[in-house]
Amino acid sequence: MKKLIKKIGVLTSGGDAPGMNAAIRAVIRAASYYKLESVGIYRGYEGLIEGDIITLTARDVHHIIQKGGTILKSARSDEFRTIEGRKKAYDYLDKNEVDALVVIGGDGSFTGAMVFSKEYNFPVIGLPGTIDNDIYGTDFTIGYDTALNTAVEVIDKIRDTASSHNRLFFVEVMGRDAGFIALNSGIGAGAEEILIPEEDMGLDRLLLSLEKSRRSGKTSSLVVVAEGDKTGENVFQLASYVEENLPQYDVRVSVLGHMQRGGAPSCFDRVLASRMGVKAVELLLDGKSNLMVGMINNEMVDIDLELAVKEHHKINPEILRVSEIMSV
Ligand code: F6P
């Protein structure tokens, strides 16, 4: 597949994440450093199919490293799943003389990138950008650290009012399929219980644990629940269930929602995105394709996109154990 790369395209796809702008900036600046041209593609694959493409230089991406969201905007594209959609995308890349693509997104975006790359023998590199941290092949995804800190900050505030009123709060955080935000924000904010998609705690155990907490003298409690937790009950159903079975508790629910996706990226996410963006450009210059950039033990690594999509990023059981011990 080795072909001379002169112009690189970059797009953001799927759910946005803080730090995506820092990653765009890094790709454009690294391209400029290596004397390559670059373009940005608006609205992910949607924009690619419509030819919504803009030339970007190193100067065009100034003062975006600190901004949340993505200046290129993001979308989920059904048309890119079709052969016709991908053909339109390829034609626009060809017309704009783009030789390679950097896709910043999650596993859905990588699946599209892989199919496209194979179909057209087109070089692509993926950068993991999602607050969920659910991508295999990297310890951290771009946006996760910021979202985690946003969640902890808000849960701390909920703790204040929970404690003033001796209440039990159920707080729902994002994570349709992954419990990284719930588990770590739960530990960080001192939650009594944490419910995640990877582990089935069971409703009975939840009741027992809350009852034990009350008996041990706790006057207020927090339960952090990931959107897709394994009980299969949503946060409101969980709250009603506990209210019915433990009427001593005054229960409230708080859903944090999309606030977790916004805001200025943390320094960690800015640096991670910068390192990953540089690595992506260097891999392309090296003739590599169909890889995702990751960070393992603070080193930049690359793994096959196929593996990144197929495998699951597993929760560290040691962290689960810590959460259990902390809720004593
Ligand atoms: O970015 C991932 C994620 O935050 C999930 O945790 C959540 O379920 C989903 O996005 C919601 O995204 P949207 O509202 O864009 O469909």
Short mmCIF file of C-alpha atoms and ligand atoms in Angstrom, two decimals:
data_model
loop_
_atom_site.label_atom_id
_atom_site.label_comp_id
_atom_site.label_asym_id
_atom_site.label_seq_id
_atom_site.Cartn_x
_atom_site.Cartn_y
_atom_site.Cartn_z
CA MET A 1 0.00 0.00 0.00
CA LYS A 2 3.04 2.30 0.37
CA LYS A 3 2.26 5.44 -1.56
CA LEU A 4 3.71 8.92 -1.43
CA ILE A 5 1.69 11.05 0.96
CA LYS A 6 1.46 14.73 0.07
CA LYS A 7 -1.89 15.73 1.50
CA ILE A 8 -3.64 14.48 4.63
CA GLY A 9 -7.33 14.82 5.50
CA VAL A 10 -8.66 14.82 9.06
CA LEU A 11 -12.20 14.36 10.34
CA THR A 12 -14.01 13.85 13.63
CA SER A 13 -16.79 11.29 13.74
CA GLY A 14 -19.33 9.85 16.20
CA GLY A 15 -19.94 11.38 19.63
CA ASP A 16 -17.73 14.41 20.22
CA ALA A 17 -15.17 14.46 23.02
CA PRO A 18 -13.10 17.21 24.67
CA GLY A 19 -9.63 17.17 23.12
CA MET A 20 -10.79 16.50 19.56
CA ASN A 21 -9.73 20.04 18.64
CA ALA A 22 -6.31 19.44 20.15
CA ALA A 23 -6.06 16.29 18.00
CA ILE A 24 -7.10 18.14 14.83
CA ARG A 25 -4.51 20.81 15.60
CA ALA A 26 -1.83 18.19 16.17
CA VAL A 27 -2.52 16.45 12.86
CA ILE A 28 -2.49 19.73 10.91
CA ARG A 29 0.63 21.03 12.66
CA ALA A 30 2.50 17.75 12.29
CA ALA A 31 1.57 17.68 8.60
CA SER A 32 2.94 21.21 8.24
CA TYR A 33 6.11 20.26 10.15
CA TYR A 34 6.71 17.46 7.65
CA LYS A 35 5.91 19.79 4.71
CA LEU A 36 2.63 18.12 3.86
CA GLU A 37 -0.60 19.83 2.92
CA SER A 38 -3.74 19.16 4.89
CA VAL A 39 -7.50 19.50 4.75
CA GLY A 40 -10.26 19.28 7.33
CA ILE A 41 -13.49 17.46 6.54
CA TYR A 42 -16.67 18.77 8.17
CA ARG A 43 -19.29 16.56 9.89
CA GLY A 44 -17.33 13.31 9.70
CA TYR A 45 -18.22 10.91 6.91
CA GLU A 46 -21.34 12.95 6.12
CA GLY A 47 -19.18 15.87 5.07
CA LEU A 48 -16.84 13.58 3.18
CA ILE A 49 -19.74 12.23 1.11
CA GLU A 50 -20.86 15.80 0.36
CA GLY A 51 -17.38 17.13 -0.34
CA ASP A 52 -17.51 19.52 2.62
CA ILE A 53 -13.75 19.93 2.72
CA ILE A 54 -11.56 22.89 3.67
CA THR A 55 -7.82 23.50 3.36
CA LEU A 56 -6.24 23.95 6.79
CA THR A 57 -2.80 25.30 7.55
CA ALA A 58 -0.85 25.35 10.81
CA ARG A 59 -2.10 28.91 11.43
CA ASP A 60 -5.75 27.99 10.84
CA VAL A 61 -5.74 25.78 13.94
CA HIS A 62 -4.39 28.35 16.38
CA HIS A 63 -6.21 28.84 19.70
CA ILE A 64 -8.29 25.70 19.44
CA ILE A 65 -6.27 23.45 21.75
CA GLN A 66 -8.26 24.69 24.76
CA LYS A 67 -11.69 24.45 23.13
CA GLY A 68 -14.30 21.76 23.78
CA GLY A 69 -16.33 20.15 21.00
CA THR A 70 -14.85 19.90 17.52
CA ILE A 71 -14.36 22.79 15.09
CA LEU A 72 -14.90 20.28 12.27
CA LYS A 73 -18.20 19.18 13.81
CA SER A 74 -19.18 15.55 14.08
CA ALA A 75 -21.90 13.25 12.80
CA ARG A 76 -22.92 9.62 12.56
CA SER A 77 -23.38 8.66 8.91
CA ASP A 78 -25.71 5.93 7.63
CA GLU A 79 -24.80 6.67 4.01
CA PHE A 80 -21.14 5.82 4.61
CA ARG A 81 -22.30 2.29 5.45
CA THR A 82 -23.33 1.91 1.79
CA ILE A 83 -21.05 1.19 -1.20
CA GLU A 84 -22.54 4.20 -3.00
CA GLY A 85 -21.82 6.50 -0.05
CA ARG A 86 -18.21 5.37 0.20
CA LYS A 87 -17.76 5.81 -3.56
CA LYS A 88 -18.89 9.45 -3.28
CA ALA A 89 -16.48 9.92 -0.38
CA TYR A 90 -13.60 8.46 -2.38
CA ASP A 91 -14.40 10.65 -5.39
CA TYR A 92 -14.19 13.79 -3.24
CA LEU A 93 -10.90 12.71 -1.71
CA ASP A 94 -9.56 12.01 -5.19
CA LYS A 95 -10.82 15.36 -6.51
CA ASN A 96 -9.12 17.19 -3.62
CA GLU A 97 -5.95 15.13 -4.08
CA VAL A 98 -6.08 13.86 -0.51
CA ASP A 99 -3.77 10.85 -0.11
CA ALA A 100 -4.54 9.73 3.43
CA LEU A 101 -7.10 10.14 6.19
CA VAL A 102 -6.90 10.53 9.96
CA VAL A 103 -10.20 9.57 11.61
CA ILE A 104 -10.77 10.79 15.16
CA GLY A 105 -13.64 8.88 16.78
CA GLY A 106 -14.80 5.66 18.39
CA ASP A 107 -15.16 2.08 17.23
CA GLY A 108 -18.11 2.79 14.90
CA SER A 109 -16.01 5.38 13.09
CA PHE A 110 -13.09 2.94 12.89
CA THR A 111 -15.28 0.24 11.33
CA GLY A 112 -16.20 2.68 8.55
CA ALA A 113 -12.55 3.67 8.12
CA MET A 114 -11.47 0.04 7.82
CA VAL A 115 -14.05 -0.88 5.19
CA PHE A 116 -13.23 2.25 3.20
CA SER A 117 -9.49 1.68 3.41
CA LYS A 118 -9.81 -1.90 2.16
CA GLU A 119 -12.22 -0.99 -0.63
CA TYR A 120 -10.03 1.77 -2.08
CA ASN A 121 -6.60 0.77 -0.82
CA PHE A 122 -6.64 4.15 0.90
CA PRO A 123 -4.35 4.86 3.88
CA VAL A 124 -6.21 5.59 7.13
CA ILE A 125 -5.12 5.99 10.73
CA GLY A 126 -7.56 6.12 13.66
CA LEU A 127 -7.23 8.23 16.80
CA PRO A 128 -9.41 7.10 19.71
CA GLY A 129 -11.67 10.03 20.61
CA THR A 130 -14.54 9.23 22.96
CA ILE A 131 -15.36 10.08 26.55
CA ASP A 132 -16.27 6.43 27.23
CA ASN A 133 -12.66 5.12 27.23
CA ASP A 134 -14.04 1.92 25.75
CA ILE A 135 -11.49 1.39 22.99
CA TYR A 136 -9.17 -1.57 23.06
CA GLY A 137 -5.46 -0.88 22.47
CA THR A 138 -5.06 2.27 24.51
CA ASP A 139 -5.07 2.97 28.23
CA PHE A 140 -6.89 6.24 27.60
CA THR A 141 -9.03 7.74 24.86
CA ILE A 142 -9.06 11.45 24.05
CA GLY A 143 -11.79 13.12 26.13
CA TYR A 144 -12.12 10.55 28.88
CA ASP A 145 -10.02 12.38 31.47
CA THR A 146 -11.95 15.61 30.97
CA ALA A 147 -15.34 13.89 31.16
CA LEU A 148 -14.28 12.04 34.29
CA ASN A 149 -13.27 15.26 36.00
CA THR A 150 -16.49 16.96 34.92
CA ALA A 151 -18.47 14.08 36.42
CA VAL A 152 -16.53 14.18 39.71
CA GLU A 153 -16.95 17.94 40.00
CA VAL A 154 -20.72 17.66 39.61
CA ILE A 155 -21.07 14.63 41.88
CA ASP A 156 -19.19 16.56 44.59
CA LYS A 157 -21.85 19.26 44.37
CA ILE A 158 -24.62 16.67 44.57
CA ARG A 159 -22.91 15.26 47.67
CA ASP A 160 -23.28 18.67 49.36
CA THR A 161 -27.03 18.77 48.95
CA ALA A 162 -27.42 15.03 49.64
CA SER A 163 -25.63 15.48 52.91
CA SER A 164 -27.61 18.61 53.92
CA HIS A 165 -30.90 16.75 53.51
CA ASN A 166 -29.82 13.24 54.56
CA ARG A 167 -30.79 11.96 51.13
CA LEU A 168 -29.87 9.11 48.86
CA PHE A 169 -28.96 10.22 45.34
CA PHE A 170 -28.80 8.09 42.23
CA VAL A 171 -26.50 9.83 39.75
CA GLU A 172 -26.45 8.63 36.16
CA VAL A 173 -23.25 9.18 34.20
CA MET A 174 -22.54 8.39 30.54
CA GLY A 175 -21.39 5.00 29.36
CA ARG A 176 -23.82 3.04 27.24
CA ASP A 177 -21.55 0.01 27.10
CA ALA A 178 -18.67 0.87 29.39
CA GLY A 179 -18.31 1.65 33.08
CA PHE A 180 -15.02 3.57 33.09
CA ILE A 181 -16.59 6.96 33.86
CA ALA A 182 -18.98 5.49 36.45
CA LEU A 183 -16.38 3.42 38.26
CA ASN A 184 -13.69 6.06 38.44
CA SER A 185 -15.94 9.05 39.11
CA GLY A 186 -17.70 6.93 41.72
CA ILE A 187 -14.45 6.16 43.52
CA GLY A 188 -13.25 9.73 43.07
CA ALA A 189 -16.41 11.21 44.56
CA GLY A 190 -16.71 8.61 47.31
CA ALA A 191 -19.92 6.93 46.11
CA GLU A 192 -21.35 4.19 48.29
CA GLU A 193 -22.25 2.01 45.31
CA ILE A 194 -21.31 2.00 41.63
CA LEU A 195 -23.32 0.21 38.94
CA ILE A 196 -21.63 -0.51 35.61
CA PRO A 197 -22.40 -2.48 32.43
CA GLU A 198 -19.51 -4.91 32.96
CA GLU A 199 -20.64 -6.28 36.36
CA ASP A 200 -24.02 -7.43 37.56
CA MET A 201 -24.33 -6.29 41.13
CA GLY A 202 -27.95 -7.42 41.38
CA LEU A 203 -30.77 -5.47 42.96
CA ASP A 204 -30.79 -7.49 46.18
CA ARG A 205 -27.15 -6.75 46.84
CA LEU A 206 -27.80 -3.07 46.23
CA LEU A 207 -30.57 -3.06 48.84
CA LEU A 208 -28.44 -4.96 51.33
CA SER A 209 -25.53 -2.63 50.83
CA LEU A 210 -27.64 0.52 51.24
CA GLU A 211 -29.27 -0.91 54.34
CA LYS A 212 -25.83 -1.73 55.74
CA SER A 213 -24.67 1.82 55.02
CA ARG A 214 -27.63 3.29 56.88
CA ARG A 215 -27.10 1.01 59.87
CA SER A 216 -23.43 1.90 60.00
CA GLY A 217 -24.41 5.52 60.60
CA LYS A 218 -24.22 7.06 57.12
CA THR A 219 -26.81 9.78 56.82
CA SER A 220 -26.54 10.38 53.09
CA SER A 221 -25.51 8.20 50.19
CA LEU A 222 -24.56 8.37 46.54
CA VAL A 223 -25.02 5.62 43.98
CA VAL A 224 -23.30 6.28 40.65
CA VAL A 225 -24.94 4.44 37.76
CA ALA A 226 -23.58 4.06 34.22
CA GLU A 227 -26.22 4.60 31.52
CA GLY A 228 -25.98 0.98 30.41
CA ASP A 229 -25.58 -0.69 33.80
CA LYS A 230 -26.01 -4.44 33.96
CA THR A 231 -29.18 -4.51 36.10
CA GLY A 232 -31.02 -3.46 32.93
CA GLU A 233 -33.04 -0.94 34.97
CA ASN A 234 -32.71 2.73 34.22
CA VAL A 235 -31.76 5.11 36.98
CA PHE A 236 -35.38 6.15 37.68
CA GLN A 237 -36.53 2.53 37.96
CA LEU A 238 -33.64 1.82 40.29
CA ALA A 239 -34.55 4.78 42.47
CA SER A 240 -38.22 3.70 42.66
CA TYR A 241 -37.22 0.15 43.51
CA VAL A 242 -35.06 1.33 46.39
CA GLU A 243 -37.71 3.78 47.58
CA GLU A 244 -40.30 0.97 47.69
CA ASN A 245 -38.05 -1.45 49.51
CA LEU A 246 -36.23 0.96 51.81
CA PRO A 247 -38.85 3.61 52.65
CA GLN A 248 -36.52 5.12 55.26
CA TYR A 249 -34.56 6.67 52.38
CA ASP A 250 -35.49 10.01 50.82
CA VAL A 251 -34.38 9.33 47.24
CA ARG A 252 -33.52 11.73 44.40
CA VAL A 253 -32.17 11.20 40.89
CA SER A 254 -29.74 13.28 38.88
CA VAL A 255 -28.85 12.55 35.25
CA LEU A 256 -25.63 14.29 34.23
CA GLY A 257 -26.09 13.73 30.48
CA HIS A 258 -24.30 15.61 27.76
CA MET A 259 -22.58 18.11 30.03
CA GLN A 260 -19.98 15.34 30.32
CA ARG A 261 -19.15 15.69 26.64
CA GLY A 262 -18.52 19.44 26.75
CA GLY A 263 -16.04 21.85 28.26
CA ALA A 264 -12.39 22.71 27.86
CA PRO A 265 -10.19 19.61 27.67
CA SER A 266 -7.97 18.82 30.64
CA CYS A 267 -4.22 19.24 30.23
CA PHE A 268 -3.95 15.44 30.12
CA ASP A 269 -6.32 15.24 27.15
CA ARG A 270 -4.56 18.09 25.34
CA VAL A 271 -1.19 16.41 25.66
CA LEU A 272 -2.57 12.97 24.79
CA ALA A 273 -4.28 14.38 21.68
CA SER A 274 -1.11 16.21 20.63
CA ARG A 275 1.02 13.10 20.97
CA MET A 276 -1.50 10.95 19.13
CA GLY A 277 -1.88 13.46 16.28
CA VAL A 278 1.87 13.57 15.68
CA LYS A 279 2.08 9.77 15.80
CA ALA A 280 -0.74 9.44 13.24
CA VAL A 281 1.06 11.64 10.71
CA GLU A 282 4.36 9.84 11.29
CA LEU A 283 2.72 6.45 10.74
CA LEU A 284 1.27 7.64 7.44
CA LEU A 285 4.64 8.98 6.35
CA ASP A 286 6.07 5.60 7.22
CA GLY A 287 3.67 3.98 4.74
CA LYS A 288 1.44 2.51 7.46
CA SER A 289 -2.33 2.20 7.29
CA ASN A 290 -5.30 0.60 9.02
CA LEU A 291 -3.85 1.25 12.44
CA MET A 292 -5.09 2.98 15.54
CA VAL A 293 -2.77 5.07 17.68
CA GLY A 294 -2.91 4.26 21.37
CA MET A 295 -1.08 5.02 24.58
CA ILE A 296 0.03 2.11 26.74
CA ASN A 297 2.10 2.75 29.86
CA ASN A 298 2.69 6.33 28.69
CA GLU A 299 4.21 5.18 25.37
CA MET A 300 2.69 5.83 21.96
CA VAL A 301 1.78 2.54 20.29
CA ASP A 302 -0.21 1.41 17.27
CA ILE A 303 -2.51 -1.55 16.81
CA ASP A 304 -4.57 -2.94 13.94
CA LEU A 305 -7.86 -1.10 13.59
CA GLU A 306 -9.53 -4.48 13.26
CA LEU A 307 -8.30 -5.54 16.69
CA ALA A 308 -9.25 -2.19 18.21
CA VAL A 309 -12.79 -2.70 16.98
CA LYS A 310 -13.08 -6.40 17.79
CA GLU A 311 -11.62 -6.52 21.29
CA HIS A 312 -12.97 -4.90 24.45
CA HIS A 313 -11.14 -2.55 26.77
CA LYS A 314 -11.59 -4.31 30.08
CA ILE A 315 -12.10 -2.74 33.47
CA ASN A 316 -9.17 -3.37 35.79
CA PRO A 317 -10.45 -5.76 38.52
CA GLU A 318 -8.14 -4.12 41.04
CA ILE A 319 -10.10 -0.88 40.69
CA LEU A 320 -13.35 -2.79 41.22
CA ARG A 321 -11.91 -4.27 44.40
CA VAL A 322 -10.88 -0.83 45.64
CA SER A 323 -14.40 0.47 45.08
CA GLU A 324 -15.81 -2.39 47.12
CA ILE A 325 -13.39 -1.82 49.98
CA MET A 326 -14.10 1.93 49.99
CA SER A 327 -17.82 1.42 50.47
CA VAL A 328 -17.35 -0.37 53.79
O1 F6P B 1 -19.75 9.46 23.35
C1 F6P B 1 -20.22 8.25 23.84
C2 F6P B 1 -21.52 8.48 24.53
O2 F6P B 1 -21.28 9.51 25.39
C3 F6P B 1 -22.18 7.35 25.29
O3 F6P B 1 -21.73 7.13 26.57
C4 F6P B 1 -23.62 7.75 25.23
O4 F6P B 1 -24.47 6.70 25.44
C5 F6P B 1 -23.72 8.30 23.86
O5 F6P B 1 -22.48 8.87 23.58
C6 F6P B 1 -24.82 9.26 23.61
O6 F6P B 1 -24.58 9.92 22.42
P1 F6P B 1 -25.63 10.70 21.52
O7 F6P B 1 -26.49 11.49 22.42
O8 F6P B 1 -24.76 11.52 20.65
O9 F6P B 1 -26.38 9.66 20.79
#
